[in-house]
Amino acid sequence: MEHRIEQIKKQLHAHSYKLTPQREATVRVLLEREEDHLSAEDVYLLVKEKSPEIGLATVYRTLELLSELKVVDKINFGDGVSRYDLRKEGAKHFHHHLVCIECGSVEEIVNDLLEDVERIVQNEWGFEVKDHRLTFHGICKQCQAATVKAT
Amino acid sequence: MEHRIEQIKKQLHAHSYKLTPQREATVRVLLEREEDHLSAEDVYLLVKEKSPEIGLATVYRTLELLSELKVVDKINFGDGVSRYDLRKEGAKHFHHHLVCIECGSVEEIVNDLLEDVERIVQNEWGFEVKDHRLTFHGICKQCQAATVKAT
DNA sequence: TTTTTAATTTATAATTAATATAATTAAAAG
DNA sequence: CTTTTAATTATATTAATTATAAATTAAAAA
């Protein structure tokens, strides 16, 4: 944890940004809830528990900044809010998501499944891929089991 | 065009919705601008040109409805607005997008490039895929050419 | 360490996208 | 033709996000 904070601090400094206590508190929340997909509001409430003086706008600005630095990725699952997802350490690409249309759960896929597809896009469309967003909508294992039981 | 309107009319009726003049005007705009990725506001302004009495809320409701019927897909490219993209006739899945981070252009890929990936997700994660969203971010052909020229 | 300075935060206010409400209108069914 | 139901309009409202100006502070320089 401390290691990653130190790392992010360096990234900030490299772009002549400061690591303020507010920013650090925000990053800590993101690290603690790495598996989740928090909205700005969610992050704000969690940061507030430990640093009650922080303002919502600061959290928004910090998340935007971290997004710029590619520390987090901003995603949108179709409800009205942006969510912020920490990149895995050293990951070149954004990871994928499985969104269950029954229960709303979000699972992550860290493996890069798109290497072949990106090659095709590159060669056949002449498009230089820098990053991707891939989300599958469907029914998760748990909900499938529940459906079978119910019948 | 008339054929597709007729088809959408049937779909509406099948769910006991009506094809009102406002809805038809909205669908016509979507058909005319099939290649574009219009926001609700965009659609509203275009519909207004021909049917000035229409209200913004009606356009929103219509788009929501069409989205429910899978006539259009609601997408979000990361700017704050939802965009509405007409499904290709009879397409089972949503098509893919190439978003250029230089010029902002959006290209469409109709081919389904994800068959293999979906099979993997199905088998290895036990997730029943119903639909997907795939967007590549990168540099389009035109911008690549422009960069080479500039150097 | 102290000073300096540019970056940052705070505390609003303002925007913008989207949705809800109540009254009115239009359409379909009997 | 009358009744019933669905849809639209014209607001008003909510919710998410961004902008602004004054006050504060982290970090580089003296």
mmCIF file of C-alpha atoms (C1' of nucleotides) in Angstrom:
data_model
loop_
_atom_site.group_PDB
_atom_site.id
_atom_site.type_symbol
_atom_site.label_atom_id
_atom_site.label_comp_id
_atom_site.label_asym_id
_atom_site.label_seq_id
_atom_site.Cartn_x
_atom_site.Cartn_y
_atom_site.Cartn_z
ATOM 1 C CA MET A 1 0.000 0.000 0.000
ATOM 2 C CA GLU A 2 2.644 2.510 1.061
ATOM 3 C CA HIS A 3 4.612 1.446 -1.936
ATOM 4 C CA ARG A 4 1.835 2.315 -4.315
ATOM 5 C CA ILE A 5 1.184 5.638 -2.639
ATOM 6 C CA GLU A 6 4.849 6.481 -3.004
ATOM 7 C CA GLN A 7 4.614 5.511 -6.644
ATOM 8 C CA ILE A 8 1.596 7.713 -7.253
ATOM 9 C CA LYS A 9 3.338 10.556 -5.447
ATOM 10 C CA LYS A 10 6.178 10.307 -7.917
ATOM 11 C CA GLN A 11 3.777 10.292 -10.828
ATOM 12 C CA LEU A 12 2.143 13.420 -9.502
ATOM 13 C CA HIS A 13 5.464 15.172 -9.002
ATOM 14 C CA ALA A 14 6.559 14.192 -12.479
ATOM 15 C CA HIS A 15 3.677 16.327 -13.748
ATOM 16 C CA SER A 16 4.333 18.963 -11.060
ATOM 17 C CA TYR A 17 1.269 18.154 -9.070
ATOM 18 C CA LYS A 18 1.385 17.917 -5.298
ATOM 19 C CA LEU A 19 0.327 15.050 -3.105
ATOM 20 C CA THR A 20 -1.909 16.861 -0.673
ATOM 21 C CA PRO A 21 -3.430 15.127 2.361
ATOM 22 C CA GLN A 22 -6.785 15.242 0.580
ATOM 23 C CA ARG A 23 -5.386 13.506 -2.450
ATOM 24 C CA GLU A 24 -3.627 10.951 -0.326
ATOM 25 C CA ALA A 25 -6.814 10.214 1.604
ATOM 26 C CA THR A 26 -8.653 9.735 -1.676
ATOM 27 C CA VAL A 27 -6.023 7.395 -3.037
ATOM 28 C CA ARG A 28 -6.078 5.387 0.182
ATOM 29 C CA VAL A 29 -9.786 4.841 -0.149
ATOM 30 C CA LEU A 30 -9.331 3.668 -3.705
ATOM 31 C CA LEU A 31 -6.613 1.256 -2.652
ATOM 32 C CA GLU A 32 -8.665 -0.109 0.231
ATOM 33 C CA ARG A 33 -11.631 -0.707 -2.028
ATOM 34 C CA GLU A 34 -9.707 -1.861 -5.043
ATOM 35 C CA GLU A 35 -12.281 -4.496 -5.979
ATOM 36 C CA ASP A 36 -15.192 -2.097 -5.985
ATOM 37 C CA HIS A 37 -16.432 0.313 -8.588
ATOM 38 C CA LEU A 38 -17.067 3.434 -6.612
ATOM 39 C CA SER A 39 -18.766 6.561 -7.848
ATOM 40 C CA ALA A 40 -17.354 9.974 -6.974
ATOM 41 C CA GLU A 41 -20.077 10.274 -4.353
ATOM 42 C CA ASP A 42 -19.119 6.896 -2.868
ATOM 43 C CA VAL A 43 -15.480 7.898 -2.686
ATOM 44 C CA TYR A 44 -16.433 11.200 -1.118
ATOM 45 C CA LEU A 45 -18.423 9.550 1.651
ATOM 46 C CA LEU A 46 -15.642 7.084 2.406
ATOM 47 C CA VAL A 47 -12.967 9.760 2.462
ATOM 48 C CA LYS A 48 -15.158 11.877 4.695
ATOM 49 C CA GLU A 49 -15.181 9.169 7.362
ATOM 50 C CA LYS A 50 -11.505 9.720 7.947
ATOM 51 C CA SER A 51 -11.085 13.288 6.762
ATOM 52 C CA PRO A 52 -14.384 15.030 7.402
ATOM 53 C CA GLU A 53 -13.170 18.420 6.201
ATOM 54 C CA ILE A 54 -12.793 17.358 2.601
ATOM 55 C CA GLY A 55 -15.085 18.831 -0.056
ATOM 56 C CA LEU A 56 -16.914 16.970 -2.790
ATOM 57 C CA ALA A 57 -15.402 19.112 -5.514
ATOM 58 C CA THR A 58 -11.927 18.172 -4.345
ATOM 59 C CA VAL A 59 -12.751 14.509 -4.658
ATOM 60 C CA TYR A 60 -14.049 15.112 -8.166
ATOM 61 C CA ARG A 61 -10.919 17.026 -9.096
ATOM 62 C CA THR A 62 -8.659 14.388 -7.605
ATOM 63 C CA LEU A 63 -10.411 11.597 -9.449
ATOM 64 C CA GLU A 64 -10.200 13.539 -12.683
ATOM 65 C CA LEU A 65 -6.496 14.036 -12.093
ATOM 66 C CA LEU A 66 -5.876 10.392 -11.301
ATOM 67 C CA SER A 67 -7.783 9.538 -14.413
ATOM 68 C CA GLU A 68 -5.521 11.769 -16.461
ATOM 69 C CA LEU A 69 -2.478 10.054 -14.996
ATOM 70 C CA LYS A 70 -4.027 6.679 -15.807
ATOM 71 C CA VAL A 71 -3.953 5.673 -12.166
ATOM 72 C CA VAL A 72 -7.681 5.096 -12.314
ATOM 73 C CA ASP A 73 -10.040 4.480 -15.209
ATOM 74 C CA LYS A 74 -13.341 6.230 -15.450
ATOM 75 C CA ILE A 75 -16.131 3.889 -16.464
ATOM 76 C CA ASN A 76 -19.799 4.094 -16.981
ATOM 77 C CA PHE A 77 -22.086 1.101 -16.716
ATOM 78 C CA GLY A 78 -25.132 2.888 -18.011
ATOM 79 C CA ASP A 79 -26.617 4.172 -14.791
ATOM 80 C CA GLY A 80 -26.136 7.903 -14.636
ATOM 81 C CA VAL A 81 -22.856 7.905 -12.689
ATOM 82 C CA SER A 82 -19.200 7.648 -13.542
ATOM 83 C CA ARG A 83 -17.278 5.068 -11.604
ATOM 84 C CA TYR A 84 -13.579 4.995 -10.895
ATOM 85 C CA ASP A 85 -11.589 1.829 -11.102
ATOM 86 C CA LEU A 86 -7.972 1.544 -10.007
ATOM 87 C CA ARG A 87 -5.660 0.169 -12.667
ATOM 88 C CA LYS A 88 -3.753 -2.933 -11.718
ATOM 89 C CA GLU A 89 -0.130 -2.116 -11.050
ATOM 90 C CA GLY A 90 1.707 -1.718 -14.333
ATOM 91 C CA ALA A 91 -1.280 -2.768 -16.452
ATOM 92 C CA LYS A 92 -1.067 -1.479 -19.985
ATOM 93 C CA HIS A 93 -4.739 -1.915 -20.659
ATOM 94 C CA PHE A 94 -7.923 -1.480 -18.819
ATOM 95 C CA HIS A 95 -9.396 -4.726 -17.522
ATOM 96 C CA HIS A 96 -12.782 -6.063 -18.592
ATOM 97 C CA HIS A 97 -16.078 -6.277 -16.762
ATOM 98 C CA LEU A 98 -18.950 -8.705 -16.472
ATOM 99 C CA VAL A 99 -22.108 -6.919 -15.443
ATOM 100 C CA CYS A 100 -25.009 -9.081 -14.352
ATOM 101 C CA ILE A 101 -28.343 -7.816 -15.628
ATOM 102 C CA GLU A 102 -30.165 -9.740 -12.881
ATOM 103 C CA CYS A 103 -28.385 -8.746 -9.687
ATOM 104 C CA GLY A 104 -26.208 -5.870 -10.878
ATOM 105 C CA SER A 105 -22.962 -7.414 -9.649
ATOM 106 C CA VAL A 106 -19.752 -6.486 -11.436
ATOM 107 C CA GLU A 107 -16.970 -8.997 -11.888
ATOM 108 C CA GLU A 108 -13.529 -8.168 -13.220
ATOM 109 C CA ILE A 109 -11.470 -9.968 -15.804
ATOM 110 C CA VAL A 110 -7.826 -9.107 -15.576
ATOM 111 C CA ASN A 111 -6.638 -11.285 -18.455
ATOM 112 C CA ASP A 112 -6.228 -9.478 -21.711
ATOM 113 C CA LEU A 113 -8.630 -11.271 -24.007
ATOM 114 C CA LEU A 114 -8.402 -8.763 -26.809
ATOM 115 C CA GLU A 115 -4.922 -9.248 -28.212
ATOM 116 C CA ASP A 116 -6.178 -10.978 -31.338
ATOM 117 C CA VAL A 117 -9.033 -8.585 -31.836
ATOM 118 C CA GLU A 118 -6.738 -5.594 -31.477
ATOM 119 C CA ARG A 119 -4.429 -7.036 -34.075
ATOM 120 C CA ILE A 120 -7.360 -7.346 -36.467
ATOM 121 C CA VAL A 121 -8.511 -3.802 -35.807
ATOM 122 C CA GLN A 122 -4.992 -2.557 -36.331
ATOM 123 C CA ASN A 123 -4.463 -4.422 -39.587
ATOM 124 C CA GLU A 124 -7.877 -4.256 -41.202
ATOM 125 C CA TRP A 125 -9.037 -0.843 -40.078
ATOM 126 C CA GLY A 126 -5.651 0.875 -39.772
ATOM 127 C CA PHE A 127 -6.594 2.059 -36.310
ATOM 128 C CA GLU A 128 -3.803 2.342 -33.762
ATOM 129 C CA VAL A 129 -5.305 0.965 -30.564
ATOM 130 C CA LYS A 130 -4.177 2.683 -27.362
ATOM 131 C CA ASP A 131 -6.766 1.370 -24.947
ATOM 132 C CA HIS A 132 -10.109 -0.356 -24.807
ATOM 133 C CA ARG A 133 -13.319 -0.696 -22.890
ATOM 134 C CA LEU A 134 -15.008 -4.064 -22.887
ATOM 135 C CA THR A 135 -18.047 -4.912 -20.833
ATOM 136 C CA PHE A 136 -20.222 -7.972 -21.129
ATOM 137 C CA HIS A 137 -23.815 -7.829 -20.051
ATOM 138 C CA GLY A 138 -25.399 -11.096 -19.079
ATOM 139 C CA ILE A 139 -26.209 -13.438 -16.255
ATOM 140 C CA CYS A 140 -23.661 -14.313 -13.607
ATOM 141 C CA LYS A 141 -23.013 -17.779 -12.265
ATOM 142 C CA GLN A 142 -24.965 -17.177 -9.067
ATOM 143 C CA CYS A 143 -28.059 -15.920 -10.831
ATOM 144 C CA GLN A 144 -27.957 -18.814 -13.280
ATOM 145 C CA ALA A 145 -27.932 -21.234 -10.360
ATOM 146 C CA ALA A 146 -30.793 -19.374 -8.696
ATOM 147 C CA THR A 147 -32.887 -19.573 -11.859
ATOM 148 C CA VAL A 148 -32.393 -23.312 -12.165
ATOM 149 C CA LYS A 149 -33.397 -23.804 -8.546
ATOM 150 C CA ALA A 150 -36.527 -21.711 -8.937
ATOM 151 C CA THR A 151 -37.897 -23.865 -11.777
ATOM 152 C CA MET B 1 -36.815 3.444 -44.586
ATOM 153 C CA GLU B 2 -40.596 2.987 -44.651
ATOM 154 C CA HIS B 3 -39.986 -0.706 -44.219
ATOM 155 C CA ARG B 4 -38.034 -0.175 -41.017
ATOM 156 C CA ILE B 5 -40.579 2.256 -39.643
ATOM 157 C CA GLU B 6 -43.269 -0.308 -40.290
ATOM 158 C CA GLN B 7 -41.172 -2.867 -38.498
ATOM 159 C CA ILE B 8 -40.638 -0.637 -35.470
ATOM 160 C CA LYS B 9 -44.346 0.108 -35.431
ATOM 161 C CA LYS B 10 -45.024 -3.592 -35.138
ATOM 162 C CA GLN B 11 -42.530 -3.933 -32.320
ATOM 163 C CA LEU B 12 -44.192 -1.100 -30.452
ATOM 164 C CA HIS B 13 -47.637 -2.598 -30.935
ATOM 165 C CA ALA B 14 -46.396 -5.978 -29.772
ATOM 166 C CA HIS B 15 -45.718 -4.320 -26.414
ATOM 167 C CA SER B 16 -48.912 -2.263 -26.676
ATOM 168 C CA TYR B 17 -47.187 0.997 -27.296
ATOM 169 C CA LYS B 18 -48.374 3.402 -29.938
ATOM 170 C CA LEU B 19 -46.432 4.899 -32.791
ATOM 171 C CA THR B 20 -47.322 8.537 -32.261
ATOM 172 C CA PRO B 21 -46.297 11.253 -34.730
ATOM 173 C CA GLN B 22 -43.650 12.389 -32.218
ATOM 174 C CA ARG B 23 -42.216 8.918 -31.948
ATOM 175 C CA GLU B 24 -42.243 8.489 -35.687
ATOM 176 C CA ALA B 25 -40.463 11.816 -36.162
ATOM 177 C CA THR B 26 -37.832 10.725 -33.673
ATOM 178 C CA VAL B 27 -37.311 7.388 -35.377
ATOM 179 C CA ARG B 28 -37.012 9.127 -38.748
ATOM 180 C CA VAL B 29 -34.223 11.320 -37.448
ATOM 181 C CA LEU B 30 -32.415 8.272 -36.128
ATOM 182 C CA LEU B 31 -32.760 6.508 -39.465
ATOM 183 C CA GLU B 32 -31.583 9.535 -41.420
ATOM 184 C CA ARG B 33 -28.530 9.895 -39.215
ATOM 185 C CA GLU B 34 -27.843 6.227 -38.808
ATOM 186 C CA GLU B 35 -24.068 6.678 -38.988
ATOM 187 C CA ASP B 36 -23.979 9.286 -36.239
ATOM 188 C CA HIS B 37 -23.989 8.963 -32.493
ATOM 189 C CA LEU B 38 -26.489 11.531 -31.421
ATOM 190 C CA SER B 39 -27.208 12.643 -27.905
ATOM 191 C CA ALA B 40 -30.790 13.129 -26.748
ATOM 192 C CA GLU B 41 -30.262 16.852 -27.133
ATOM 193 C CA ASP B 42 -28.996 16.380 -30.699
ATOM 194 C CA VAL B 43 -31.996 14.265 -31.577
ATOM 195 C CA TYR B 44 -34.302 16.805 -30.008
ATOM 196 C CA LEU B 45 -32.887 19.656 -32.093
ATOM 197 C CA LEU B 46 -33.135 17.635 -35.299
ATOM 198 C CA VAL B 47 -36.675 16.505 -34.612
ATOM 199 C CA LYS B 48 -37.600 20.074 -33.773
ATOM 200 C CA GLU B 49 -36.629 21.232 -37.271
ATOM 201 C CA LYS B 50 -39.486 19.230 -38.721
ATOM 202 C CA SER B 51 -41.850 19.038 -35.764
ATOM 203 C CA PRO B 52 -41.266 22.185 -33.731
ATOM 204 C CA GLU B 53 -43.968 21.421 -31.206
ATOM 205 C CA ILE B 54 -42.179 18.417 -29.748
ATOM 206 C CA GLY B 55 -40.887 18.546 -26.188
ATOM 207 C CA LEU B 56 -37.486 17.459 -24.949
ATOM 208 C CA ALA B 57 -38.960 15.107 -22.386
ATOM 209 C CA THR B 58 -40.832 13.281 -25.127
ATOM 210 C CA VAL B 59 -37.606 12.705 -27.003
ATOM 211 C CA TYR B 60 -36.001 11.359 -23.849
ATOM 212 C CA ARG B 61 -38.929 9.060 -23.213
ATOM 213 C CA THR B 62 -38.985 7.859 -26.791
ATOM 214 C CA LEU B 63 -35.280 7.102 -26.784
ATOM 215 C CA GLU B 64 -35.637 5.256 -23.508
ATOM 216 C CA LEU B 65 -38.465 3.241 -24.986
ATOM 217 C CA LEU B 66 -36.572 2.409 -28.155
ATOM 218 C CA SER B 67 -33.678 1.399 -25.991
ATOM 219 C CA GLU B 68 -35.904 -0.982 -24.076
ATOM 220 C CA LEU B 69 -37.084 -2.524 -27.331
ATOM 221 C CA LYS B 70 -33.460 -2.862 -28.456
ATOM 222 C CA VAL B 71 -34.104 -0.714 -31.478
ATOM 223 C CA VAL B 72 -31.354 1.605 -30.326
ATOM 224 C CA ASP B 73 -28.447 1.109 -27.970
ATOM 225 C CA LYS B 74 -27.550 3.669 -25.372
ATOM 226 C CA ILE B 75 -23.831 4.292 -25.238
ATOM 227 C CA ASN B 76 -21.518 6.517 -23.359
ATOM 228 C CA PHE B 77 -18.135 7.514 -24.680
ATOM 229 C CA GLY B 78 -17.022 9.184 -21.470
ATOM 230 C CA ASP B 79 -18.215 12.713 -22.083
ATOM 231 C CA GLY B 80 -21.170 13.395 -19.849
ATOM 232 C CA VAL B 81 -23.896 12.488 -22.339
ATOM 233 C CA SER B 82 -25.664 9.328 -23.378
ATOM 234 C CA ARG B 83 -25.720 8.686 -27.075
ATOM 235 C CA TYR B 84 -28.185 6.613 -29.017
ATOM 236 C CA ASP B 85 -27.103 4.304 -31.757
ATOM 237 C CA LEU B 86 -29.504 2.479 -34.038
ATOM 238 C CA ARG B 87 -29.003 -1.254 -34.161
ATOM 239 C CA LYS B 88 -28.346 -2.737 -37.551
ATOM 240 C CA GLU B 89 -31.375 -4.580 -38.849
ATOM 241 C CA GLY B 90 -31.613 -7.929 -37.144
ATOM 242 C CA ALA B 91 -28.287 -7.595 -35.329
ATOM 243 C CA LYS B 92 -28.063 -9.809 -32.288
ATOM 244 C CA HIS B 93 -25.261 -7.858 -30.732
ATOM 245 C CA PHE B 94 -24.262 -4.291 -30.420
ATOM 246 C CA HIS B 95 -21.563 -3.238 -32.870
ATOM 247 C CA HIS B 96 -18.157 -1.950 -31.828
ATOM 248 C CA HIS B 97 -16.649 1.509 -31.923
ATOM 249 C CA LEU B 98 -13.306 3.065 -32.672
ATOM 250 C CA VAL B 99 -12.969 6.414 -30.932
ATOM 251 C CA CYS B 100 -10.066 8.605 -32.018
ATOM 252 C CA ILE B 101 -8.421 10.377 -29.103
ATOM 253 C CA GLU B 102 -6.972 13.000 -31.450
ATOM 254 C CA CYS B 103 -9.938 14.160 -33.486
ATOM 255 C CA GLY B 104 -12.828 12.593 -31.614
ATOM 256 C CA SER B 105 -14.221 10.779 -34.650
ATOM 257 C CA VAL B 106 -16.186 7.608 -34.071
ATOM 258 C CA GLU B 107 -16.017 4.723 -36.521
ATOM 259 C CA GLU B 108 -18.216 1.654 -36.401
ATOM 260 C CA ILE B 109 -17.287 -1.978 -36.738
ATOM 261 C CA VAL B 110 -20.214 -4.129 -37.696
ATOM 262 C CA ASN B 111 -18.376 -7.467 -37.736
ATOM 263 C CA ASP B 112 -18.682 -9.459 -34.570
ATOM 264 C CA LEU B 113 -15.100 -9.807 -33.408
ATOM 265 C CA LEU B 114 -15.955 -11.205 -30.025
ATOM 266 C CA GLU B 115 -17.257 -14.686 -30.743
ATOM 267 C CA ASP B 116 -14.117 -16.366 -29.447
ATOM 268 C CA VAL B 117 -13.827 -14.091 -26.449
ATOM 269 C CA GLU B 118 -17.450 -14.688 -25.522
ATOM 270 C CA ARG B 119 -16.921 -18.406 -25.680
ATOM 271 C CA ILE B 120 -14.000 -18.058 -23.281
ATOM 272 C CA VAL B 121 -15.983 -15.904 -20.874
ATOM 273 C CA GLN B 122 -18.828 -18.385 -21.009
ATOM 274 C CA ASN B 123 -16.646 -21.418 -20.374
ATOM 275 C CA GLU B 124 -14.069 -20.093 -17.968
ATOM 276 C CA TRP B 125 -16.115 -17.660 -15.928
ATOM 277 C CA GLY B 126 -19.506 -19.351 -16.241
ATOM 278 C CA PHE B 127 -21.022 -16.064 -17.305
ATOM 279 C CA GLU B 128 -23.905 -16.195 -19.775
ATOM 280 C CA VAL B 129 -23.216 -13.374 -22.201
ATOM 281 C CA LYS B 130 -26.278 -11.552 -23.495
ATOM 282 C CA ASP B 131 -24.689 -8.478 -24.984
ATOM 283 C CA HIS B 132 -21.469 -6.518 -25.020
ATOM 284 C CA ARG B 133 -19.959 -3.079 -25.260
ATOM 285 C CA LEU B 134 -16.579 -2.784 -26.906
ATOM 286 C CA THR B 135 -14.872 0.488 -27.659
ATOM 287 C CA PHE B 136 -11.302 0.993 -28.731
ATOM 288 C CA HIS B 137 -9.566 4.237 -27.977
ATOM 289 C CA GLY B 138 -6.682 5.143 -30.212
ATOM 290 C CA ILE B 139 -5.608 7.030 -33.291
ATOM 291 C CA CYS B 140 -7.545 6.835 -36.521
ATOM 292 C CA LYS B 141 -6.031 6.398 -39.955
ATOM 293 C CA GLN B 142 -6.441 10.052 -40.851
ATOM 294 C CA CYS B 143 -4.747 11.334 -37.704
ATOM 295 C CA GLN B 144 -1.898 8.863 -38.136
ATOM 296 C CA ALA B 145 -1.314 10.203 -41.649
ATOM 297 C CA ALA B 146 -1.468 13.779 -40.384
ATOM 298 C CA THR B 147 1.139 13.049 -37.716
ATOM 299 C CA VAL B 148 3.544 11.546 -40.225
ATOM 300 C CA LYS B 149 3.177 14.568 -42.488
ATOM 301 C CA ALA B 150 3.791 17.001 -39.631
ATOM 302 C CA THR B 151 7.178 15.481 -38.776
ATOM 303 C "C1'" DT C 1 14.403 27.110 8.740
ATOM 304 C "C1'" DT C 2 12.077 30.561 6.719
ATOM 305 C "C1'" DT C 3 10.357 32.496 2.670
ATOM 306 C "C1'" DT C 4 8.217 32.351 -1.568
ATOM 307 C "C1'" DT C 5 5.222 30.917 -5.079
ATOM 308 C "C1'" DA C 6 2.468 28.272 -7.687
ATOM 309 C "C1'" DA C 7 -0.757 24.761 -6.799
ATOM 310 C "C1'" DT C 8 -4.739 23.458 -4.274
ATOM 311 C "C1'" DT C 9 -8.715 23.599 -1.407
ATOM 312 C "C1'" DT C 10 -12.907 25.439 0.320
ATOM 313 C "C1'" DA C 11 -17.348 27.066 0.053
ATOM 314 C "C1'" DT C 12 -20.318 28.325 -2.525
ATOM 315 C "C1'" DA C 13 -22.834 29.083 -7.133
ATOM 316 C "C1'" DA C 14 -23.851 27.633 -11.638
ATOM 317 C "C1'" DT C 15 -24.405 24.199 -15.345
ATOM 318 C "C1'" DT C 16 -26.073 20.400 -17.531
ATOM 319 C "C1'" DA C 17 -28.354 16.070 -18.202
ATOM 320 C "C1'" DA C 18 -32.149 13.662 -17.110
ATOM 321 C "C1'" DT C 19 -36.531 12.624 -14.760
ATOM 322 C "C1'" DA C 20 -41.003 13.506 -12.447
ATOM 323 C "C1'" DT C 21 -45.611 15.728 -12.130
ATOM 324 C "C1'" DA C 22 -50.069 17.370 -13.200
ATOM 325 C "C1'" DA C 23 -53.012 19.033 -16.664
ATOM 326 C "C1'" DT C 24 -54.246 18.400 -21.419
ATOM 327 C "C1'" DT C 25 -54.714 15.975 -25.720
ATOM 328 C "C1'" DA C 26 -55.036 12.138 -28.771
ATOM 329 C "C1'" DA C 27 -56.066 7.464 -29.884
ATOM 330 C "C1'" DA C 28 -58.343 3.061 -29.530
ATOM 331 C "C1'" DA C 29 -62.094 0.196 -27.900
ATOM 332 C "C1'" DG C 30 -66.639 -0.753 -27.067
ATOM 333 C "C1'" DC D 1 -70.235 8.740 -30.060
ATOM 334 C "C1'" DT D 2 -68.600 8.048 -25.526
ATOM 335 C "C1'" DT D 3 -65.429 6.033 -22.449
ATOM 336 C "C1'" DT D 4 -60.971 4.563 -21.192
ATOM 337 C "C1'" DT D 5 -56.167 4.438 -21.554
ATOM 338 C "C1'" DA D 6 -51.845 6.018 -23.294
ATOM 339 C "C1'" DA D 7 -48.978 9.863 -24.535
ATOM 340 C "C1'" DT D 8 -47.565 14.647 -24.713
ATOM 341 C "C1'" DT D 9 -46.737 19.209 -23.020
ATOM 342 C "C1'" DA D 10 -45.036 22.516 -20.087
ATOM 343 C "C1'" DT D 11 -43.176 23.171 -16.436
ATOM 344 C "C1'" DA D 12 -40.522 21.964 -12.009
ATOM 345 C "C1'" DT D 13 -37.217 19.175 -9.825
ATOM 346 C "C1'" DT D 14 -33.403 16.164 -8.992
ATOM 347 C "C1'" DA D 15 -28.841 14.638 -9.444
ATOM 348 C "C1'" DA D 16 -24.186 14.807 -11.233
ATOM 349 C "C1'" DT D 17 -20.632 17.576 -12.293
ATOM 350 C "C1'" DT D 18 -17.995 21.835 -13.050
ATOM 351 C "C1'" DA D 19 -16.689 26.733 -12.364
ATOM 352 C "C1'" DT D 20 -15.296 30.749 -9.481
ATOM 353 C "C1'" DA D 21 -13.001 33.638 -6.230
ATOM 354 C "C1'" DA D 22 -10.925 33.961 -1.860
ATOM 355 C "C1'" DA D 23 -8.110 31.594 1.473
ATOM 356 C "C1'" DT D 24 -4.725 28.067 2.409
ATOM 357 C "C1'" DT D 25 -0.751 25.076 1.954
ATOM 358 C "C1'" DA D 26 2.970 21.819 -0.058
ATOM 359 C "C1'" DA D 27 7.272 21.932 -1.774
ATOM 360 C "C1'" DA D 28 11.147 24.333 -3.943
ATOM 361 C "C1'" DA D 29 14.459 28.051 -3.185
ATOM 362 C "C1'" DA D 30 16.955 31.172 -0.389
#
